[in-house]
Amino acid sequence: QAKLVESGGGSVQAGESLRLSCAASGAIASSTSNCVGWFRQAPGKEREGLAAIYTDTGATHYTDSVKGRFAISQDNSKNTVFLQMNSLKPEDTAMYYCAADRGICQACGGVWCVSSPDGPSPLAFWGQGTQVTVSL
């Protein structure tokens, strides 16, 4: 099995920064060719894909709304993917999740999927989430 654990969330003021971590263990950690994505969901809103990284090459992808403010990175030795969030705004308040699956990242309908012979496939493994609250 695979397990993802997010950490690093908290309450900050607008303009401050946070770095979220996504630690992988189990089957997903034994693969070096994973797509790991960060998502968020605010109350009453749909889940939004933020950034993704293909752990084999380090190739990164971002949704336009966070380009230039958020940065995804990885520490392969620790099976951890990070999301550095700068210049936070109140509208960034949400539950943040990481997800992962074996394969190359592919954008699909506002979130991230993995490529498969049958077409894009949603990321299979998800963490429990970490809350980010940004106040004025």
Short mmCIF file of the C-alpha atoms (twelve columns), coordinates in Angstrom:
data_MODEL
# 
_entry.id   MODEL 
# 
loop_
_atom_site.group_PDB 
_atom_site.id 
_atom_site.type_symbol 
_atom_site.label_atom_id 
_atom_site.label_alt_id 
_atom_site.label_comp_id 
_atom_site.label_asym_id 
_atom_site.label_seq_id 
_atom_site.Cartn_x 
_atom_site.Cartn_y 
_atom_site.Cartn_z 
_atom_site.pdbx_PDB_model_num 
ATOM 1   C CA . GLN A 1   0.000   0.000  0.000   1 
ATOM 2   C CA . ALA A 2   0.928   3.637  -0.178  1 
ATOM 3   C CA . LYS A 3   0.634   6.358  2.394   1 
ATOM 4   C CA . LEU A 4   0.976   10.106 2.022   1 
ATOM 5   C CA . VAL A 5   1.169   12.448 4.987   1 
ATOM 6   C CA . GLU A 6   0.936   16.204 4.619   1 
ATOM 7   C CA . SER A 7   2.322   18.662 7.147   1 
ATOM 8   C CA . GLY A 8   3.239   22.318 7.423   1 
ATOM 9   C CA . GLY A 9   -0.163  23.936 7.341   1 
ATOM 10  C CA . GLY A 10  -1.204  26.599 9.793   1 
ATOM 11  C CA . SER A 11  -2.614  30.073 10.291  1 
ATOM 12  C CA . VAL A 12  -0.680  33.009 8.848   1 
ATOM 13  C CA . GLN A 13  -1.292  36.593 7.869   1 
ATOM 14  C CA . ALA A 14  -1.550  37.810 4.312   1 
ATOM 15  C CA . GLY A 15  1.841   38.203 2.685   1 
ATOM 16  C CA . GLU A 16  3.519   35.512 4.754   1 
ATOM 17  C CA . SER A 17  4.838   32.151 3.570   1 
ATOM 18  C CA . LEU A 18  4.348   28.495 4.384   1 
ATOM 19  C CA . ARG A 19  6.063   25.336 3.198   1 
ATOM 20  C CA . LEU A 20  3.960   22.226 3.016   1 
ATOM 21  C CA . SER A 21  5.487   18.756 3.025   1 
ATOM 22  C CA . CYS A 22  4.149   15.521 1.599   1 
ATOM 23  C CA . ALA A 23  5.943   12.447 2.912   1 
ATOM 24  C CA . ALA A 24  5.424   9.188  1.054   1 
ATOM 25  C CA . SER A 25  5.804   5.668  2.388   1 
ATOM 26  C CA . GLY A 26  4.863   2.192  1.254   1 
ATOM 27  C CA . ALA A 27  4.616   1.117  -2.344  1 
ATOM 28  C CA . ILE A 28  4.614   4.623  -3.803  1 
ATOM 29  C CA . ALA A 29  7.902   5.406  -2.062  1 
ATOM 30  C CA . SER A 30  9.619   2.467  -3.763  1 
ATOM 31  C CA . SER A 31  8.956   3.984  -7.187  1 
ATOM 32  C CA . THR A 32  11.123  6.783  -8.554  1 
ATOM 33  C CA . SER A 33  8.746   7.617  -11.392 1 
ATOM 34  C CA . ASN A 34  5.734   9.139  -9.736  1 
ATOM 35  C CA . CYS A 35  3.512   12.076 -10.402 1 
ATOM 36  C CA . VAL A 36  2.976   13.950 -7.136  1 
ATOM 37  C CA . GLY A 37  0.477   16.755 -7.115  1 
ATOM 38  C CA . TRP A 38  -0.707  19.381 -4.671  1 
ATOM 39  C CA . PHE A 39  -4.380  20.286 -4.563  1 
ATOM 40  C CA . ARG A 40  -6.600  22.415 -2.394  1 
ATOM 41  C CA . GLN A 41  -10.265 22.601 -1.604  1 
ATOM 42  C CA . ALA A 42  -12.035 25.441 0.124   1 
ATOM 43  C CA . PRO A 43  -15.497 25.043 1.669   1 
ATOM 44  C CA . GLY A 44  -18.159 25.083 -1.008  1 
ATOM 45  C CA . LYS A 45  -15.640 25.038 -3.839  1 
ATOM 46  C CA . GLU A 46  -14.346 22.372 -6.172  1 
ATOM 47  C CA . ARG A 47  -10.968 20.788 -5.693  1 
ATOM 48  C CA . GLU A 48  -8.262  22.757 -7.494  1 
ATOM 49  C CA . GLY A 49  -4.981  21.421 -8.804  1 
ATOM 50  C CA . LEU A 50  -2.051  23.683 -7.898  1 
ATOM 51  C CA . ALA A 51  1.205   22.071 -8.907  1 
ATOM 52  C CA . ALA A 52  2.642   18.720 -9.824  1 
ATOM 53  C CA . ILE A 53  6.062   17.162 -10.189 1 
ATOM 54  C CA . TYR A 54  7.272   14.083 -12.022 1 
ATOM 55  C CA . THR A 55  9.796   12.638 -9.606  1 
ATOM 56  C CA . ASP A 56  11.916  10.889 -12.248 1 
ATOM 57  C CA . THR A 57  12.947  14.034 -14.120 1 
ATOM 58  C CA . GLY A 58  11.875  16.773 -11.728 1 
ATOM 59  C CA . ALA A 59  9.600   18.279 -14.366 1 
ATOM 60  C CA . THR A 60  7.110   20.625 -12.750 1 
ATOM 61  C CA . HIS A 61  3.687   21.916 -13.693 1 
ATOM 62  C CA . TYR A 62  1.654   24.765 -12.249 1 
ATOM 63  C CA . THR A 63  -1.801  26.103 -12.562 1 
ATOM 64  C CA . ASP A 64  -1.844  29.727 -13.698 1 
ATOM 65  C CA . SER A 65  -3.344  31.042 -10.461 1 
ATOM 66  C CA . VAL A 66  -0.255  30.116 -8.413  1 
ATOM 67  C CA . LYS A 67  2.566   30.543 -10.912 1 
ATOM 68  C CA . GLY A 68  5.229   32.791 -9.471  1 
ATOM 69  C CA . ARG A 69  3.943   32.443 -5.895  1 
ATOM 70  C CA . PHE A 70  4.072   28.690 -5.275  1 
ATOM 71  C CA . ALA A 71  6.933   26.322 -5.992  1 
ATOM 72  C CA . ILE A 72  6.949   22.533 -5.908  1 
ATOM 73  C CA . SER A 73  10.137  20.617 -5.197  1 
ATOM 74  C CA . GLN A 74  11.291  17.235 -3.996  1 
ATOM 75  C CA . ASP A 75  13.796  15.569 -1.722  1 
ATOM 76  C CA . ASN A 76  14.213  12.095 -3.169  1 
ATOM 77  C CA . SER A 77  16.306  10.886 -0.263  1 
ATOM 78  C CA . LYS A 78  13.391  11.531 2.071   1 
ATOM 79  C CA . ASN A 79  10.585  10.602 -0.352  1 
ATOM 80  C CA . THR A 80  9.140   14.029 0.286   1 
ATOM 81  C CA . VAL A 81  7.620   16.641 -1.983  1 
ATOM 82  C CA . PHE A 82  7.284   20.242 -0.857  1 
ATOM 83  C CA . LEU A 83  5.050   23.126 -1.772  1 
ATOM 84  C CA . GLN A 84  6.573   26.505 -0.962  1 
ATOM 85  C CA . MET A 85  3.831   29.108 -0.811  1 
ATOM 86  C CA . ASN A 86  4.775   32.777 -0.779  1 
ATOM 87  C CA . SER A 87  2.783   36.003 -0.641  1 
ATOM 88  C CA . LEU A 88  -0.203  34.174 0.740   1 
ATOM 89  C CA . LYS A 89  -3.634  35.722 0.332   1 
ATOM 90  C CA . PRO A 90  -6.892  35.171 2.211   1 
ATOM 91  C CA . GLU A 91  -8.267  33.402 -0.866  1 
ATOM 92  C CA . ASP A 92  -5.541  30.765 -0.422  1 
ATOM 93  C CA . THR A 93  -7.376  29.558 2.673   1 
ATOM 94  C CA . ALA A 94  -8.273  25.906 2.100   1 
ATOM 95  C CA . MET A 95  -7.457  22.321 2.976   1 
ATOM 96  C CA . TYR A 96  -4.358  21.322 1.054   1 
ATOM 97  C CA . TYR A 97  -3.813  17.768 -0.122  1 
ATOM 98  C CA . CYS A 98  -1.064  15.905 -1.875  1 
ATOM 99  C CA . ALA A 99  -1.693  12.958 -4.141  1 
ATOM 100 C CA . ALA A 100 0.553   10.586 -6.024  1 
ATOM 101 C CA . ASP A 101 0.596   7.730  -8.474  1 
ATOM 102 C CA . ARG A 102 3.097   5.987  -10.711 1 
ATOM 103 C CA . GLY A 103 3.444   7.625  -14.087 1 
ATOM 104 C CA . ILE A 104 3.954   10.869 -15.973 1 
ATOM 105 C CA . CYS A 105 1.901   13.886 -14.896 1 
ATOM 106 C CA . GLN A 106 -0.817  15.062 -17.229 1 
ATOM 107 C CA . ALA A 107 -3.178  17.968 -16.759 1 
ATOM 108 C CA . CYS A 108 -6.807  16.926 -16.870 1 
ATOM 109 C CA . GLY A 109 -9.752  19.163 -16.203 1 
ATOM 110 C CA . GLY A 110 -8.129  21.483 -13.688 1 
ATOM 111 C CA . VAL A 111 -6.373  18.756 -11.722 1 
ATOM 112 C CA . TRP A 112 -3.442  16.411 -12.329 1 
ATOM 113 C CA . CYS A 113 -3.612  12.860 -13.587 1 
ATOM 114 C CA . VAL A 114 -1.141  10.256 -14.760 1 
ATOM 115 C CA . SER A 115 -0.843  9.129  -18.337 1 
ATOM 116 C CA . SER A 116 -1.972  5.591  -19.044 1 
ATOM 117 C CA . PRO A 117 -2.600  3.528  -22.198 1 
ATOM 118 C CA . ASP A 118 -6.338  4.135  -21.704 1 
ATOM 119 C CA . GLY A 119 -5.960  7.863  -21.264 1 
ATOM 120 C CA . PRO A 120 -5.494  10.139 -18.221 1 
ATOM 121 C CA . SER A 121 -6.052  8.422  -14.911 1 
ATOM 122 C CA . PRO A 122 -6.716  10.241 -11.606 1 
ATOM 123 C CA . LEU A 123 -3.969  10.055 -8.991  1 
ATOM 124 C CA . ALA A 124 -4.775  7.046  -6.847  1 
ATOM 125 C CA . PHE A 125 -3.178  7.831  -3.489  1 
ATOM 126 C CA . TRP A 126 -4.156  10.780 -1.321  1 
ATOM 127 C CA . GLY A 127 -3.149  12.208 1.997   1 
ATOM 128 C CA . GLN A 128 -5.502  13.421 4.718   1 
ATOM 129 C CA . GLY A 129 -4.801  17.076 4.111   1 
ATOM 130 C CA . THR A 130 -3.383  20.006 6.041   1 
ATOM 131 C CA . GLN A 131 -5.308  23.208 6.724   1 
ATOM 132 C CA . VAL A 132 -3.999  26.579 5.591   1 
ATOM 133 C CA . THR A 133 -5.714  29.697 6.887   1 
ATOM 134 C CA . VAL A 134 -4.659  33.158 5.737   1 
ATOM 135 C CA . SER A 135 -6.039  36.225 7.457   1 
ATOM 136 C CA . LEU A 136 -5.732  39.917 6.713   1 
# 
